[in-house]
């Protein structure tokens, strides 16, 4: 490493959705206990939704979660320890294992209460990976390398449309209908700005 450069500090954050899922999986067997946990976590996610709706900066979001989600997570941690310490739950049961997972990863699961900008979960990454896995499955049926390349291109376009809030079918249809304009000014026909190109004077039919 070049002189004068410091190593990046690694901060471990675990996905709160994974912790939550442990209780969803055993909800039918332990309805009262799991509902208690899920209701508290729902409040935490409601708080996070507020931070997004209000476009809070990272520091502001952190303070909001500390004030509103911090007490909820503390309440949950106290309840978890009570179940284990007072032997109210069998550690090897589904509920016990769910609680054990949360306690084992507690510091990483609650990093959003200590560091600005830390998300509650990694759902965005998982959603992106699901598209890749689905595409990999579809790719089994490509007959040529060129066909696979075209498939990769469309997967990338469709995912970009989803990220920018654009309907993929409408977008790809517009590209076909305005192929000449697209060829002349491809920068104006991206998923996030193509609608502006549709209403330009040279596209009166839009």
mmCIF file of C-alpha atoms in Angstrom:
data_model
loop_
_atom_site.group_PDB
_atom_site.id
_atom_site.type_symbol
_atom_site.label_atom_id
_atom_site.label_comp_id
_atom_site.label_asym_id
_atom_site.label_seq_id
_atom_site.Cartn_x
_atom_site.Cartn_y
_atom_site.Cartn_z
ATOM 1 C CA UNK A 1 0.000 0.000 0.000
ATOM 2 C CA UNK A 2 1.384 3.472 -0.919
ATOM 3 C CA UNK A 3 2.953 5.460 1.876
ATOM 4 C CA UNK A 4 0.540 7.814 3.584
ATOM 5 C CA UNK A 5 -2.541 5.756 2.743
ATOM 6 C CA UNK A 6 -4.565 4.187 5.528
ATOM 7 C CA UNK A 7 -6.351 0.903 5.242
ATOM 8 C CA UNK A 8 -10.117 1.069 4.978
ATOM 9 C CA UNK A 9 -11.947 0.102 8.131
ATOM 10 C CA UNK A 10 -14.299 -2.815 7.667
ATOM 11 C CA UNK A 11 -17.679 -2.463 9.329
ATOM 12 C CA UNK A 12 -19.767 -5.625 9.546
ATOM 13 C CA UNK A 13 -23.498 -5.141 9.063
ATOM 14 C CA UNK A 14 -25.911 -8.055 8.954
ATOM 15 C CA UNK A 15 -29.263 -8.076 7.185
ATOM 16 C CA UNK A 16 -32.155 -7.425 9.574
ATOM 17 C CA UNK A 17 -34.527 -9.071 7.108
ATOM 18 C CA UNK A 18 -32.612 -12.340 7.530
ATOM 19 C CA UNK A 19 -33.091 -12.103 11.280
ATOM 20 C CA UNK A 20 -36.769 -11.331 10.838
ATOM 21 C CA UNK A 21 -37.208 -14.271 8.494
ATOM 22 C CA UNK A 22 -36.127 -16.654 11.251
ATOM 23 C CA UNK A 23 -39.315 -15.738 13.154
ATOM 24 C CA UNK A 24 -41.542 -15.768 10.075
ATOM 25 C CA UNK A 25 -40.480 -19.366 9.450
ATOM 26 C CA UNK A 26 -41.654 -20.540 12.899
ATOM 27 C CA UNK A 27 -44.659 -18.234 13.260
ATOM 28 C CA UNK A 28 -47.195 -21.062 13.131
ATOM 29 C CA UNK A 29 -45.421 -22.982 15.887
ATOM 30 C CA UNK A 30 -44.893 -19.957 18.156
ATOM 31 C CA UNK A 31 -47.569 -17.437 17.093
ATOM 32 C CA UNK A 32 -47.606 -15.265 20.213
ATOM 33 C CA UNK A 33 -43.845 -14.924 20.628
ATOM 34 C CA UNK A 34 -43.106 -14.468 16.934
ATOM 35 C CA UNK A 35 -45.888 -11.917 16.502
ATOM 36 C CA UNK A 36 -44.367 -9.887 19.319
ATOM 37 C CA UNK A 37 -40.982 -9.807 17.587
ATOM 38 C CA UNK A 38 -42.409 -9.132 14.136
ATOM 39 C CA UNK A 39 -44.554 -6.246 15.383
ATOM 40 C CA UNK A 40 -41.553 -4.513 16.919
ATOM 41 C CA UNK A 41 -39.467 -5.005 13.785
ATOM 42 C CA UNK A 42 -42.370 -3.652 11.735
ATOM 43 C CA UNK A 43 -42.162 -0.427 13.733
ATOM 44 C CA UNK A 44 -38.444 -0.203 13.008
ATOM 45 C CA UNK A 45 -39.113 -0.582 9.298
ATOM 46 C CA UNK A 46 -41.850 2.053 9.506
ATOM 47 C CA UNK A 47 -39.264 4.409 10.962
ATOM 48 C CA UNK A 48 -36.908 3.652 8.104
ATOM 49 C CA UNK A 49 -39.698 4.343 5.615
ATOM 50 C CA UNK A 50 -40.165 7.775 7.203
ATOM 51 C CA UNK A 51 -36.471 8.566 6.734
ATOM 52 C CA UNK A 52 -36.792 7.726 3.038
ATOM 53 C CA UNK A 53 -40.015 9.652 2.530
ATOM 54 C CA UNK A 54 -38.447 12.715 4.133
ATOM 55 C CA UNK A 55 -35.170 12.273 2.214
ATOM 56 C CA UNK A 56 -33.153 12.512 5.406
ATOM 57 C CA UNK A 57 -29.409 12.948 5.194
ATOM 58 C CA UNK A 58 -27.307 10.139 6.682
ATOM 59 C CA UNK A 59 -26.616 11.924 9.972
ATOM 60 C CA UNK A 60 -30.238 12.995 10.368
ATOM 61 C CA UNK A 61 -31.412 9.475 9.593
ATOM 62 C CA UNK A 62 -29.016 8.091 12.188
ATOM 63 C CA UNK A 63 -30.349 10.403 14.895
ATOM 64 C CA UNK A 64 -33.928 9.574 13.938
ATOM 65 C CA UNK A 65 -33.273 5.842 14.236
ATOM 66 C CA UNK A 66 -31.399 6.295 17.495
ATOM 67 C CA UNK A 67 -34.332 8.206 18.978
ATOM 68 C CA UNK A 68 -37.146 6.064 17.583
ATOM 69 C CA UNK A 69 -35.758 2.643 16.670
ATOM 70 C CA UNK A 70 -33.117 2.458 19.407
ATOM 71 C CA UNK A 71 -35.648 1.947 22.231
ATOM 72 C CA UNK A 72 -37.492 -0.653 20.166
ATOM 73 C CA UNK A 73 -34.357 -2.675 19.509
ATOM 74 C CA UNK A 74 -33.333 -2.389 23.160
ATOM 75 C CA UNK A 75 -36.760 -3.678 24.184
ATOM 76 C CA UNK A 76 -36.362 -6.575 21.791
ATOM 77 C CA UNK A 77 -32.874 -7.408 23.070
ATOM 78 C CA UNK A 78 -34.143 -7.432 26.666
ATOM 79 C CA UNK A 79 -36.973 -9.764 25.682
ATOM 80 C CA UNK A 80 -34.591 -12.101 23.870
ATOM 81 C CA UNK A 81 -32.324 -12.397 26.904
ATOM 82 C CA UNK A 82 -35.318 -12.971 29.166
ATOM 83 C CA UNK A 83 -36.487 -15.918 27.054
ATOM 84 C CA UNK A 84 -33.057 -17.529 27.217
ATOM 85 C CA UNK A 85 -31.955 -16.604 30.753
ATOM 86 C CA UNK A 86 -35.235 -17.602 32.373
ATOM 87 C CA UNK A 87 -35.491 -20.784 30.297
ATOM 88 C CA UNK A 88 -38.808 -19.707 28.769
ATOM 89 C CA UNK A 89 -37.806 -21.203 25.459
ATOM 90 C CA UNK A 90 -35.926 -24.334 24.473
ATOM 91 C CA UNK A 91 -32.645 -23.183 22.828
ATOM 92 C CA UNK A 92 -32.810 -25.945 20.215
ATOM 93 C CA UNK A 93 -36.396 -25.175 19.218
ATOM 94 C CA UNK A 94 -37.231 -23.100 16.157
ATOM 95 C CA UNK A 95 -37.928 -20.069 18.329
ATOM 96 C CA UNK A 96 -34.801 -20.625 20.380
ATOM 97 C CA UNK A 97 -32.658 -20.807 17.282
ATOM 98 C CA UNK A 98 -34.256 -17.647 15.893
ATOM 99 C CA UNK A 99 -33.507 -15.801 19.125
ATOM 100 C CA UNK A 100 -30.006 -17.257 19.209
ATOM 101 C CA UNK A 101 -29.345 -15.960 15.689
ATOM 102 C CA UNK A 102 -30.414 -12.455 16.658
ATOM 103 C CA UNK A 103 -28.316 -12.384 19.815
ATOM 104 C CA UNK A 104 -25.254 -13.865 18.129
ATOM 105 C CA UNK A 105 -25.325 -11.199 15.394
ATOM 106 C CA UNK A 106 -26.775 -8.359 17.458
ATOM 107 C CA UNK A 107 -23.911 -5.901 16.993
ATOM 108 C CA UNK A 108 -23.919 -6.346 13.222
ATOM 109 C CA UNK A 109 -27.724 -6.296 13.018
ATOM 110 C CA UNK A 110 -27.909 -2.964 14.843
ATOM 111 C CA UNK A 111 -25.058 -1.141 13.108
ATOM 112 C CA UNK A 112 -27.666 1.190 11.593
ATOM 113 C CA UNK A 113 -28.041 2.653 15.108
ATOM 114 C CA UNK A 114 -24.364 3.592 15.323
ATOM 115 C CA UNK A 115 -23.120 4.429 11.828
ATOM 116 C CA UNK A 116 -24.618 6.950 9.369
ATOM 117 C CA UNK A 117 -26.033 5.563 6.149
ATOM 118 C CA UNK A 118 -26.080 1.882 7.141
ATOM 119 C CA UNK A 119 -29.176 0.171 5.650
ATOM 120 C CA UNK A 120 -31.378 -2.152 7.651
ATOM 121 C CA UNK A 121 -30.946 -4.944 5.134
ATOM 122 C CA UNK A 122 -29.408 -5.852 1.787
ATOM 123 C CA UNK A 123 -32.695 -6.429 -0.051
ATOM 124 C CA UNK A 124 -31.588 -4.264 -2.988
ATOM 125 C CA UNK A 125 -28.588 -6.530 -3.602
ATOM 126 C CA UNK A 126 -30.676 -9.665 -3.228
ATOM 127 C CA UNK A 127 -33.270 -8.417 -5.693
ATOM 128 C CA UNK A 128 -30.517 -7.707 -8.205
ATOM 129 C CA UNK A 129 -29.031 -11.172 -7.712
ATOM 130 C CA UNK A 130 -32.422 -12.808 -8.249
ATOM 131 C CA UNK A 131 -32.546 -11.308 -11.718
ATOM 132 C CA UNK A 132 -29.116 -12.705 -12.501
ATOM 133 C CA UNK A 133 -30.128 -16.159 -11.256
ATOM 134 C CA UNK A 134 -33.311 -16.058 -13.337
ATOM 135 C CA UNK A 135 -31.335 -14.956 -16.382
ATOM 136 C CA UNK A 136 -28.817 -17.762 -15.827
ATOM 137 C CA UNK A 137 -31.677 -20.253 -15.859
ATOM 138 C CA UNK A 138 -33.085 -18.789 -19.075
ATOM 139 C CA UNK A 139 -29.603 -18.799 -20.619
ATOM 140 C CA UNK A 140 -29.634 -22.594 -20.651
ATOM 141 C CA UNK A 141 -31.795 -22.364 -23.759
ATOM 142 C CA UNK A 142 -29.583 -20.071 -25.858
ATOM 143 C CA UNK A 143 -28.359 -21.824 -28.986
ATOM 144 C CA UNK A 144 -25.545 -19.443 -29.955
ATOM 145 C CA UNK A 145 -23.068 -17.130 -28.284
ATOM 146 C CA UNK A 146 -24.647 -14.192 -30.120
ATOM 147 C CA UNK A 147 -28.046 -15.132 -28.714
ATOM 148 C CA UNK A 148 -26.578 -15.175 -25.226
ATOM 149 C CA UNK A 149 -25.051 -11.740 -25.788
ATOM 150 C CA UNK A 150 -28.409 -10.335 -26.861
ATOM 151 C CA UNK A 151 -30.029 -11.914 -23.813
ATOM 152 C CA UNK A 152 -27.437 -10.316 -21.549
ATOM 153 C CA UNK A 153 -28.105 -6.956 -23.162
ATOM 154 C CA UNK A 154 -31.846 -7.202 -22.588
ATOM 155 C CA UNK A 155 -31.382 -8.343 -18.998
ATOM 156 C CA UNK A 156 -29.228 -5.302 -18.327
ATOM 157 C CA UNK A 157 -31.757 -2.959 -19.975
ATOM 158 C CA UNK A 158 -34.713 -4.452 -18.128
ATOM 159 C CA UNK A 159 -32.975 -4.246 -14.766
ATOM 160 C CA UNK A 160 -31.925 -0.646 -15.448
ATOM 161 C CA UNK A 161 -35.557 0.154 -16.274
ATOM 162 C CA UNK A 162 -36.677 -1.328 -12.971
ATOM 163 C CA UNK A 163 -34.104 0.673 -11.040
ATOM 164 C CA UNK A 164 -35.199 3.910 -12.712
ATOM 165 C CA UNK A 165 -38.924 3.238 -12.300
ATOM 166 C CA UNK A 166 -39.512 2.727 -16.020
ATOM 167 C CA UNK A 167 -41.792 0.131 -17.580
ATOM 168 C CA UNK A 168 -39.410 -2.161 -19.541
ATOM 169 C CA UNK A 169 -42.008 -3.114 -22.170
ATOM 170 C CA UNK A 170 -42.920 0.511 -22.888
ATOM 171 C CA UNK A 171 -39.248 1.472 -23.044
ATOM 172 C CA UNK A 172 -38.190 -1.274 -25.445
ATOM 173 C CA UNK A 173 -41.244 -0.591 -27.621
ATOM 174 C CA UNK A 174 -40.262 3.085 -27.818
ATOM 175 C CA UNK A 175 -36.744 2.151 -28.907
ATOM 176 C CA UNK A 176 -38.085 0.045 -31.762
ATOM 177 C CA UNK A 177 -40.535 2.716 -32.862
ATOM 178 C CA UNK A 178 -37.863 5.443 -32.830
ATOM 179 C CA UNK A 179 -34.836 3.516 -34.084
ATOM 180 C CA UNK A 180 -33.578 6.347 -36.287
ATOM 181 C CA UNK A 181 -33.737 8.958 -33.510
ATOM 182 C CA UNK A 182 -32.091 6.471 -31.158
ATOM 183 C CA UNK A 183 -29.217 5.979 -33.612
ATOM 184 C CA UNK A 184 -28.659 9.729 -33.917
ATOM 185 C CA UNK A 185 -28.828 10.556 -30.189
ATOM 186 C CA UNK A 186 -28.534 7.423 -28.022
ATOM 187 C CA UNK A 187 -27.860 9.539 -24.924
ATOM 188 C CA UNK A 188 -31.417 10.887 -25.125
ATOM 189 C CA UNK A 189 -32.934 7.409 -25.126
ATOM 190 C CA UNK A 190 -31.856 6.023 -21.778
ATOM 191 C CA UNK A 191 -34.467 4.382 -19.508
ATOM 192 C CA UNK A 192 -34.478 7.406 -17.195
ATOM 193 C CA UNK A 193 -34.830 10.132 -19.851
ATOM 194 C CA UNK A 194 -36.406 8.634 -22.991
ATOM 195 C CA UNK A 195 -39.839 10.110 -22.220
ATOM 196 C CA UNK A 196 -38.386 13.581 -22.721
ATOM 197 C CA UNK A 197 -37.211 12.535 -26.175
ATOM 198 C CA UNK A 198 -40.716 11.306 -27.000
ATOM 199 C CA UNK A 199 -42.210 14.767 -26.507
ATOM 200 C CA UNK A 200 -39.561 16.695 -28.444
ATOM 201 C CA UNK A 201 -40.772 18.612 -31.548
ATOM 202 C CA UNK A 202 -39.390 15.976 -33.931
ATOM 203 C CA UNK A 203 -41.628 13.366 -32.277
ATOM 204 C CA UNK A 204 -45.068 15.030 -32.570
ATOM 205 C CA UNK A 205 -46.904 11.718 -32.636
ATOM 206 C CA UNK A 206 -45.948 11.165 -28.961
#
